[in-house]
Amino acid sequence: MNWNDLKVVLSVAKTGTLAGAARDLEKDPTTVGRRIAAIEGAFRARLFDRLNSGFVPTEAGHRVIALAEQVELDAQALQNEIEGADQRIDGTVRLSGLDAIFNHLIIPQLPGLLDRYPGLEITFSSHLDFADLSRRKADIALRSREPRHPDSVGRRLGTLVQAAYSTKGSQFGPGLNLIGLPREYEGSDYARILADSFPDGTIVARASTESHIHELVRAGVGIGILDCFVGDTDPTLKRVLPNPVWTQTAWTEVHLSMARAPRIRAVIDFLQDIFTENANLLAGKRSE
């Protein structure tokens, strides 16, 4: 039994199928199936029940999966500590966050950072949870709340304010067309604030990203809630209500083992500068 065997078990547990694990491991499904059979033979125990719905871990399988997850975390923690001791400002920094912040704030300023540190490579990804920080699927996560995990540290970047927007030419009748989130997010802050702000409105379209909500508003489909740094800078849009409807606080979150790495500190300083320079825009303070 070695780490490669444990990775196969983890992948099958995560995906639930040989085909999914094969894609994850870049192997052939038949090869993955043989590896699982060999691992079960080595343990002299069945690790997965083969059901029509997929591979389901047995009691023995759950014990092996727990061991594999701990080995993965320990190995990643060691790598993080070693890399954190490196004083050079180069290498890859993986940013996790929301597309609107990336597209409107960070990416336009990125050339300056890369000119200053030509050895850096920045990777952008969608919002991830803390486990992905510990496993280095992300190095810095942008959050709308203060980090509370004991193995992470954060820095407050600034205030983010949202308002309700429509196209400038919109004419509102008795009912208002609204842009909501997918139904599985009906308990979210966005859904609650939209309903409270427009109790007589009707949701006519739904989108899961701010970029898509922005495009729906631009197309005249209905009213949507956008960050003020998105809505106030779009000349085709207007605020439906004069005052913001939602205020959040932006934070960085970094795993403790990487917090002192120079490249991580350099990117966080870069993010802090962006938020400081755009504080009024982010807070919804418009110059009239």
Coordinates of C-alpha atoms in Angstrom, one line a residue:
M1 CA 0.0 0.0 0.0
N2 CA 1.4 3.4 -1.0
W3 CA 0.3 7.0 -1.6
N4 CA -0.7 6.3 -5.2
D5 CA -3.0 3.5 -4.0
L6 CA -4.6 5.9 -1.5
K7 CA -5.1 8.5 -4.2
V8 CA -7.0 6.0 -6.3
V9 CA -9.3 5.2 -3.3
L10 CA -9.8 8.9 -2.6
S11 CA -10.7 9.6 -6.3
V12 CA -13.2 6.8 -6.5
A13 CA -14.8 7.9 -3.2
K14 CA -15.0 11.5 -4.4
T15 CA -16.4 10.8 -7.9
G16 CA -18.4 7.7 -7.1
T17 CA -17.5 6.0 -10.4
L18 CA -14.6 4.4 -12.2
A19 CA -15.1 6.8 -15.1
G20 CA -15.0 9.8 -12.9
A21 CA -11.9 8.6 -11.1
A22 CA -10.3 7.8 -14.4
R23 CA -10.8 11.4 -15.5
D24 CA -9.5 12.7 -12.2
L25 CA -6.4 10.5 -12.3
E26 CA -5.9 10.7 -16.1
K27 CA -6.1 6.9 -16.3
D28 CA -8.2 4.3 -18.1
P29 CA -11.3 3.2 -16.2
T30 CA -10.3 -0.4 -16.6
T31 CA -6.9 0.4 -15.0
V32 CA -8.7 2.2 -12.1
G33 CA -11.0 -0.8 -11.6
R34 CA -8.0 -3.2 -11.5
R35 CA -6.2 -1.0 -8.9
I36 CA -9.3 -0.9 -6.7
A37 CA -9.5 -4.7 -6.9
A38 CA -5.8 -5.1 -6.1
I39 CA -6.1 -2.7 -3.1
E40 CA -9.1 -4.6 -1.8
G41 CA -7.1 -7.8 -2.1
A42 CA -4.2 -6.3 -0.2
F43 CA -6.6 -5.2 2.6
R44 CA -8.6 -8.5 2.4
A45 CA -11.7 -6.4 2.6
R46 CA -14.2 -4.8 0.3
L47 CA -13.8 -1.0 0.3
F48 CA -16.7 -0.2 -2.0
D49 CA -20.1 -1.6 -2.7
R50 CA -20.8 -1.7 -6.4
L51 CA -24.4 -0.3 -6.8
N52 CA -26.3 0.9 -9.8
S53 CA -25.8 4.5 -8.5
G54 CA -22.0 4.0 -8.3
F55 CA -19.3 3.0 -5.9
V56 CA -20.4 3.5 -2.2
P57 CA -17.7 3.1 0.5
T58 CA -18.2 0.3 3.0
E59 CA -17.3 0.7 6.7
A60 CA -13.8 -0.5 5.9
G61 CA -13.7 1.9 3.0
H62 CA -14.6 4.8 5.2
R63 CA -11.6 4.0 7.5
V64 CA -9.2 3.8 4.5
I65 CA -10.6 7.1 3.1
A66 CA -10.1 8.8 6.4
L67 CA -6.5 7.6 6.5
A68 CA -5.9 8.7 2.9
E69 CA -7.4 12.2 3.6
Q70 CA -5.1 12.7 6.6
V71 CA -2.0 11.6 4.7
E72 CA -3.0 14.0 1.9
L73 CA -3.4 16.9 4.4
D74 CA -0.1 16.0 6.2
A75 CA 1.8 15.9 2.9
Q76 CA 0.4 19.2 1.7
A77 CA 1.1 20.9 5.1
L78 CA 4.7 19.8 4.8
Q79 CA 4.9 21.1 1.2
N80 CA 3.3 24.4 2.3
E81 CA 5.8 24.9 5.1
I82 CA 8.8 24.2 2.8
E83 CA 7.5 26.6 0.2
G84 CA 6.6 29.1 2.8
A85 CA 10.3 29.3 3.8
D86 CA 11.2 30.3 0.3
Q87 CA 12.0 34.1 0.3
R88 CA 11.8 34.6 -3.5
I89 CA 8.8 36.5 -4.9
D90 CA 8.1 34.1 -7.8
G91 CA 6.1 31.0 -8.5
T92 CA 2.3 30.4 -8.8
V93 CA -0.3 32.1 -6.6
R94 CA -3.8 30.7 -6.9
L95 CA -6.6 33.2 -6.2
S96 CA -10.1 32.0 -5.4
G97 CA -13.0 34.5 -5.4
L98 CA -15.9 35.9 -7.3
D99 CA -15.7 36.7 -11.0
A100 CA -16.9 40.3 -10.7
I101 CA -14.0 41.2 -8.4
F102 CA -11.5 39.5 -10.7
N103 CA -12.9 41.0 -13.9
H104 CA -13.5 44.6 -12.8
L105 CA -10.9 45.2 -10.1
I106 CA -8.0 42.8 -10.1
I107 CA -7.3 41.8 -13.7
P108 CA -7.1 45.4 -15.0
Q109 CA -4.3 46.0 -12.5
L110 CA -2.6 42.7 -13.0
P111 CA 0.0 43.9 -15.6
G112 CA 1.6 46.2 -13.0
L113 CA 2.0 43.3 -10.5
L114 CA 3.6 41.1 -13.1
D115 CA 5.9 43.8 -14.3
R116 CA 7.1 44.3 -10.7
Y117 CA 7.5 40.5 -10.1
P118 CA 8.1 38.9 -13.5
G119 CA 8.5 35.5 -11.8
L120 CA 5.0 35.4 -10.6
E121 CA 2.2 33.4 -12.2
I122 CA -1.4 34.1 -11.1
T123 CA -4.2 31.5 -11.4
F124 CA -7.9 32.5 -11.0
S125 CA -10.5 30.1 -9.8
S126 CA -14.1 30.1 -8.7
H127 CA -15.1 30.3 -5.0
L128 CA -13.7 27.4 -3.0
D129 CA -13.9 26.3 0.7
F130 CA -11.2 26.1 3.3
A131 CA -10.3 22.5 2.5
D132 CA -9.1 23.7 -0.9
L133 CA -6.8 26.2 0.8
S134 CA -5.2 23.4 2.9
R135 CA -4.8 21.2 -0.2
R136 CA -3.3 24.1 -2.2
K137 CA -6.1 24.2 -4.8
A138 CA -6.1 27.9 -3.8
D139 CA -3.5 30.0 -2.0
I140 CA -5.5 33.1 -1.3
A141 CA -9.3 33.2 -1.0
L142 CA -11.4 36.4 -1.2
R143 CA -14.2 36.2 1.3
S144 CA -17.2 38.3 2.2
R145 CA -16.7 37.5 5.9
E146 CA -13.9 37.4 8.4
P147 CA -12.1 34.0 8.3
R148 CA -12.9 31.9 11.4
H149 CA -11.0 28.6 10.7
P150 CA -8.2 28.1 13.3
D151 CA -5.7 27.2 10.6
S152 CA -6.2 30.3 8.5
V153 CA -5.5 34.0 8.8
G154 CA -7.1 37.0 7.1
R155 CA -6.7 40.6 6.2
R156 CA -9.6 43.0 6.0
L157 CA -9.5 44.6 2.5
G158 CA -12.5 47.0 2.7
T159 CA -16.2 47.5 2.2
L160 CA -18.3 46.2 -0.7
V161 CA -21.7 47.7 -1.3
Q162 CA -24.4 46.5 -3.6
A163 CA -27.4 48.3 -5.1
A164 CA -30.3 47.5 -7.4
Y165 CA -29.9 48.3 -11.1
S166 CA -31.8 48.4 -14.3
T167 CA -31.1 49.8 -17.8
K168 CA -31.5 53.6 -18.0
G169 CA -34.3 53.4 -20.5
S170 CA -36.4 51.0 -18.4
Q171 CA -40.1 52.0 -17.8
F172 CA -41.6 50.2 -14.8
G173 CA -45.3 49.3 -14.8
P174 CA -47.4 47.7 -12.0
G175 CA -45.1 44.7 -11.8
L176 CA -41.4 44.6 -11.8
N177 CA -39.3 42.0 -13.6
L178 CA -36.5 40.8 -11.3
I179 CA -33.3 38.7 -11.8
G180 CA -32.8 36.1 -9.1
L181 CA -30.4 33.4 -8.2
P182 CA -31.1 29.7 -9.0
R183 CA -33.8 28.2 -6.8
E184 CA -31.3 26.3 -4.7
Y185 CA -30.1 29.7 -3.4
E186 CA -33.5 30.9 -2.3
G187 CA -32.4 31.2 1.3
S188 CA -29.4 33.4 0.4
D189 CA -28.9 37.0 1.4
Y190 CA -29.3 38.1 -2.3
A191 CA -32.7 36.4 -2.5
R192 CA -33.9 37.9 0.8
I193 CA -32.8 41.4 -0.1
L194 CA -34.3 41.2 -3.6
A195 CA -37.6 40.1 -2.1
D196 CA -37.6 42.8 0.6
S197 CA -36.6 45.6 -1.8
F198 CA -39.2 44.6 -4.4
P199 CA -42.0 42.7 -2.7
D200 CA -44.4 43.0 -5.7
G201 CA -41.8 42.0 -8.3
T202 CA -41.6 38.8 -10.3
I203 CA -38.5 36.8 -11.0
V204 CA -38.3 36.3 -14.8
A205 CA -34.7 35.1 -15.1
R206 CA -32.1 33.5 -12.8
A207 CA -28.3 33.4 -12.9
S208 CA -25.6 32.0 -10.5
T209 CA -22.8 34.5 -11.3
E210 CA -22.7 38.3 -11.0
S211 CA -21.3 38.5 -14.6
H212 CA -24.5 36.8 -15.9
I213 CA -26.8 39.0 -13.7
H214 CA -25.0 42.0 -15.1
E215 CA -25.5 40.9 -18.7
L216 CA -29.2 40.2 -18.0
V217 CA -29.7 43.7 -16.5
R218 CA -27.8 45.3 -19.4
A219 CA -30.1 43.4 -21.8
G220 CA -33.2 45.0 -20.2
V221 CA -34.5 41.7 -18.8
G222 CA -35.1 43.1 -15.3
I223 CA -33.8 44.5 -12.1
G224 CA -30.8 42.9 -10.5
I225 CA -28.5 43.5 -7.5
L226 CA -24.9 44.3 -8.5
D227 CA -21.8 45.5 -6.7
C228 CA -21.6 49.2 -7.0
F229 CA -18.2 49.0 -8.6
V230 CA -20.0 47.1 -11.4
G231 CA -23.3 48.9 -11.7
D232 CA -22.0 52.5 -11.1
T233 CA -19.3 52.2 -13.8
D234 CA -21.7 50.9 -16.5
P235 CA -23.0 53.9 -18.4
T236 CA -26.0 52.0 -19.6
L237 CA -27.3 51.3 -16.1
K238 CA -29.0 53.3 -13.4
R239 CA -29.8 52.6 -9.7
V240 CA -33.5 51.7 -9.2
L241 CA -33.3 52.7 -5.6
P242 CA -31.0 55.7 -4.7
N243 CA -29.4 54.0 -1.7
P244 CA -27.4 50.7 -1.5
V245 CA -29.4 47.6 -0.4
W246 CA -26.5 45.5 0.9
T247 CA -23.1 46.0 2.5
Q248 CA -20.4 43.4 3.0
T249 CA -16.8 43.3 4.1
A250 CA -14.1 41.8 1.9
W251 CA -11.3 39.7 3.5
T252 CA -8.5 37.6 2.3
E253 CA -8.1 34.1 3.8
V254 CA -4.8 32.2 3.7
H255 CA -3.7 29.0 5.3
L256 CA -1.4 29.6 8.2
S257 CA 1.4 27.6 6.7
M258 CA 1.6 29.9 3.7
A259 CA 0.9 33.3 5.3
R260 CA 4.6 34.3 5.6
A261 CA 5.5 33.3 2.0
P262 CA 6.8 36.4 0.3
R263 CA 4.8 35.8 -2.9
I264 CA 1.6 35.5 -0.9
R265 CA 2.4 38.7 1.0
A266 CA 3.2 40.5 -2.2
V267 CA -0.2 39.5 -3.8
I268 CA -2.1 40.4 -0.6
D269 CA -0.4 43.8 -0.6
F270 CA -1.4 44.2 -4.2
L271 CA -5.0 43.4 -3.4
Q272 CA -5.0 45.8 -0.4
D273 CA -3.7 48.6 -2.7
I274 CA -6.6 48.0 -5.2
F275 CA -9.2 48.1 -2.5
T276 CA -7.7 51.2 -0.8
E277 CA -7.4 53.1 -4.1
N278 CA -11.0 52.3 -5.1
A279 CA -12.6 52.6 -1.6
N280 CA -15.2 55.2 -2.6
L281 CA -16.3 53.3 -5.6
L282 CA -16.5 50.0 -3.6
A283 CA -18.5 51.8 -0.9
G284 CA -21.0 53.1 -3.5
K285 CA -20.0 56.7 -3.1
R286 CA -20.7 58.3 -6.5
S287 CA -19.2 61.6 -7.7
E288 CA -22.1 63.7 -8.9

